[in-house]
Amino acid sequence: MIRSASMKLGKKTLKLKFSTRALIRIEAENGGQSFDTLLDQLITGAGGVTLMASALGAGLNDGKGIDPDQALDLIDQAGGVRKLVPLVAQAIGAAFDVKSAADEDGQVDETSEAGEAAPGEAAPGKGSAAAEA
């Protein structure tokens, strides 16, 4: 089962899931590029606002998608694309079971504070290139 990520936006709870339906829509809306290529662009921020809006529109409503204009309105309500980068990062992690090397070894760096990445690792939404999108 593909997991989703959620975020409160005012009185709404946004649920973003990169379901198979969402991935196909994102590919179609972005010139038929493979999702692997688009994922790299999402992570680095190279896809810009257009790709972020496409990913949000396709993956919101728990992977069922919403109208592109509704996605743009939600971006504005959130205060811009950068405010939604953490939601997208969480959804990527949930859908693709992204784990750090420490997680894979079953070890956690006890010297790191909660929410901080271990040395050499980027925490979602903190200092990552995607946060600059």
mmCIF file of C-alpha atoms in Angstrom:
data_model
loop_
_atom_site.group_PDB
_atom_site.id
_atom_site.type_symbol
_atom_site.label_atom_id
_atom_site.label_comp_id
_atom_site.label_asym_id
_atom_site.label_seq_id
_atom_site.Cartn_x
_atom_site.Cartn_y
_atom_site.Cartn_z
ATOM 1 C CA MET A 1 0.000 0.000 0.000
ATOM 2 C CA ILE A 2 1.263 3.450 -0.893
ATOM 3 C CA ARG A 3 1.271 5.745 2.114
ATOM 4 C CA SER A 4 0.344 9.425 2.078
ATOM 5 C CA ALA A 5 1.507 12.550 3.868
ATOM 6 C CA SER A 6 -0.747 15.157 5.414
ATOM 7 C CA MET A 7 -0.528 18.794 6.417
ATOM 8 C CA LYS A 8 -2.980 21.227 8.010
ATOM 9 C CA LEU A 9 -3.780 24.312 5.964
ATOM 10 C CA GLY A 10 -6.198 26.448 7.920
ATOM 11 C CA LYS A 11 -9.224 24.272 8.572
ATOM 12 C CA LYS A 12 -8.306 21.859 5.766
ATOM 13 C CA THR A 13 -6.092 18.810 5.993
ATOM 14 C CA LEU A 14 -4.218 18.229 2.782
ATOM 15 C CA LYS A 15 -3.460 14.577 2.025
ATOM 16 C CA LEU A 16 -0.818 14.048 -0.643
ATOM 17 C CA LYS A 17 -0.182 10.587 -2.034
ATOM 18 C CA PHE A 18 1.942 9.645 -5.009
ATOM 19 C CA SER A 19 -0.427 6.894 -6.120
ATOM 20 C CA THR A 20 -0.026 5.185 -9.479
ATOM 21 C CA ARG A 21 -2.847 7.384 -10.802
ATOM 22 C CA ALA A 22 -0.982 10.474 -9.589
ATOM 23 C CA LEU A 23 2.325 9.375 -11.136
ATOM 24 C CA ILE A 24 0.693 8.784 -14.526
ATOM 25 C CA ARG A 25 -0.955 12.218 -14.402
ATOM 26 C CA ILE A 26 2.321 13.923 -13.443
ATOM 27 C CA GLU A 27 4.107 12.231 -16.354
ATOM 28 C CA ALA A 28 1.325 13.230 -18.778
ATOM 29 C CA GLU A 29 1.308 16.848 -17.596
ATOM 30 C CA ASN A 30 5.076 17.132 -17.951
ATOM 31 C CA GLY A 31 5.735 16.074 -21.516
ATOM 32 C CA GLY A 32 5.682 12.332 -20.905
ATOM 33 C CA GLN A 33 8.951 12.386 -18.947
ATOM 34 C CA SER A 34 9.419 9.374 -16.676
ATOM 35 C CA PHE A 35 8.571 9.893 -13.045
ATOM 36 C CA ASP A 36 12.166 9.032 -12.094
ATOM 37 C CA THR A 37 13.346 12.064 -14.071
ATOM 38 C CA LEU A 38 10.571 14.228 -12.653
ATOM 39 C CA LEU A 39 11.317 13.005 -9.127
ATOM 40 C CA ASP A 40 14.908 14.215 -9.483
ATOM 41 C CA GLN A 41 13.568 17.571 -10.650
ATOM 42 C CA LEU A 42 11.147 17.735 -7.714
ATOM 43 C CA ILE A 43 13.876 16.944 -5.208
ATOM 44 C CA THR A 44 16.341 19.457 -6.622
ATOM 45 C CA GLY A 45 13.757 22.125 -7.390
ATOM 46 C CA ALA A 46 14.761 22.125 -11.069
ATOM 47 C CA GLY A 47 11.165 21.542 -12.169
ATOM 48 C CA GLY A 48 10.088 24.879 -10.775
ATOM 49 C CA VAL A 49 6.597 25.934 -9.786
ATOM 50 C CA THR A 50 4.993 24.183 -12.763
ATOM 51 C CA LEU A 51 6.203 20.740 -11.675
ATOM 52 C CA MET A 52 5.308 21.383 -8.026
ATOM 53 C CA ALA A 53 1.793 22.475 -9.023
ATOM 54 C CA SER A 54 1.469 19.394 -11.210
ATOM 55 C CA ALA A 55 2.648 17.079 -8.403
ATOM 56 C CA LEU A 56 0.292 18.678 -5.908
ATOM 57 C CA GLY A 57 -2.658 18.640 -8.293
ATOM 58 C CA ALA A 58 -2.102 14.994 -9.156
ATOM 59 C CA GLY A 59 -1.378 13.739 -5.647
ATOM 60 C CA LEU A 60 -3.756 15.726 -3.450
ATOM 61 C CA ASN A 61 -7.082 14.274 -2.349
ATOM 62 C CA ASP A 62 -5.141 11.242 -1.108
ATOM 63 C CA GLY A 63 -3.819 10.394 -4.572
ATOM 64 C CA LYS A 64 -7.037 10.929 -6.502
ATOM 65 C CA GLY A 65 -6.017 14.399 -7.664
ATOM 66 C CA ILE A 66 -7.727 17.747 -7.828
ATOM 67 C CA ASP A 67 -8.354 20.285 -10.572
ATOM 68 C CA PRO A 68 -5.159 22.148 -11.585
ATOM 69 C CA ASP A 69 -6.751 25.511 -10.727
ATOM 70 C CA GLN A 70 -7.633 24.224 -7.247
ATOM 71 C CA ALA A 71 -3.999 23.185 -6.778
ATOM 72 C CA LEU A 72 -2.837 26.674 -7.714
ATOM 73 C CA ASP A 73 -5.323 28.196 -5.271
ATOM 74 C CA LEU A 74 -4.038 25.921 -2.480
ATOM 75 C CA ILE A 75 -0.453 26.963 -3.220
ATOM 76 C CA ASP A 76 -1.473 30.605 -2.828
ATOM 77 C CA GLN A 77 -3.448 29.853 0.347
ATOM 78 C CA ALA A 78 -0.393 28.110 1.810
ATOM 79 C CA GLY A 79 1.758 31.168 1.154
ATOM 80 C CA GLY A 80 3.602 29.874 -1.893
ATOM 81 C CA VAL A 81 5.275 26.752 -3.177
ATOM 82 C CA ARG A 82 8.040 26.783 -0.564
ATOM 83 C CA LYS A 83 5.489 26.287 2.211
ATOM 84 C CA LEU A 84 4.407 23.008 0.605
ATOM 85 C CA VAL A 85 7.889 21.568 0.009
ATOM 86 C CA PRO A 86 7.843 19.689 3.361
ATOM 87 C CA LEU A 87 4.538 18.033 2.401
ATOM 88 C CA VAL A 88 5.956 16.919 -0.954
ATOM 89 C CA ALA A 89 9.134 15.639 0.736
ATOM 90 C CA GLN A 90 7.066 13.635 3.238
ATOM 91 C CA ALA A 91 4.890 12.210 0.448
ATOM 92 C CA ILE A 92 7.975 11.170 -1.543
ATOM 93 C CA GLY A 93 9.365 9.456 1.534
ATOM 94 C CA ALA A 94 6.061 7.740 2.261
ATOM 95 C CA ALA A 95 5.472 6.551 -1.300
ATOM 96 C CA PHE A 96 8.967 5.345 -2.009
ATOM 97 C CA ASP A 97 9.927 4.264 1.514
ATOM 98 C CA VAL A 98 12.950 6.555 1.522
ATOM 99 C CA LYS A 99 15.228 5.695 4.443
ATOM 100 C CA SER A 100 18.548 7.039 5.573
ATOM 101 C CA ALA A 101 21.589 4.792 5.840
ATOM 102 C CA ALA A 102 21.167 4.799 9.641
ATOM 103 C CA ASP A 103 17.551 3.636 9.296
ATOM 104 C CA GLU A 104 18.600 0.799 7.004
ATOM 105 C CA ASP A 105 21.176 -0.401 9.532
ATOM 106 C CA GLY A 106 18.572 -0.184 12.297
ATOM 107 C CA GLN A 107 20.639 2.455 14.045
ATOM 108 C CA VAL A 108 19.731 5.986 14.948
ATOM 109 C CA ASP A 109 22.289 8.692 15.592
ATOM 110 C CA GLU A 110 21.614 9.482 19.241
ATOM 111 C CA THR A 111 23.659 12.677 19.071
ATOM 112 C CA SER A 112 21.201 14.272 16.637
ATOM 113 C CA GLU A 113 18.308 16.265 18.002
ATOM 114 C CA ALA A 114 14.787 15.349 16.933
ATOM 115 C CA GLY A 115 14.090 16.603 13.430
ATOM 116 C CA GLU A 116 17.743 17.122 12.583
ATOM 117 C CA ALA A 117 19.679 15.055 10.109
ATOM 118 C CA ALA A 118 22.826 13.212 11.020
ATOM 119 C CA PRO A 119 26.031 14.735 9.609
ATOM 120 C CA GLY A 120 26.137 14.410 5.836
ATOM 121 C CA GLU A 121 22.372 13.831 5.481
ATOM 122 C CA ALA A 122 19.767 16.365 4.433
ATOM 123 C CA ALA A 123 16.612 16.606 6.497
ATOM 124 C CA PRO A 124 13.419 17.051 4.452
ATOM 125 C CA GLY A 125 12.718 20.725 3.951
ATOM 126 C CA LYS A 126 15.902 21.867 5.710
ATOM 127 C CA GLY A 127 18.663 23.153 3.519
ATOM 128 C CA SER A 128 17.743 20.868 0.657
ATOM 129 C CA ALA A 129 17.711 22.126 -2.880
ATOM 130 C CA ALA A 130 14.000 21.379 -3.056
ATOM 131 C CA ALA A 131 13.449 23.925 -0.309
ATOM 132 C CA GLU A 132 14.825 26.533 -2.680
ATOM 133 C CA ALA A 133 12.147 25.796 -5.322
#
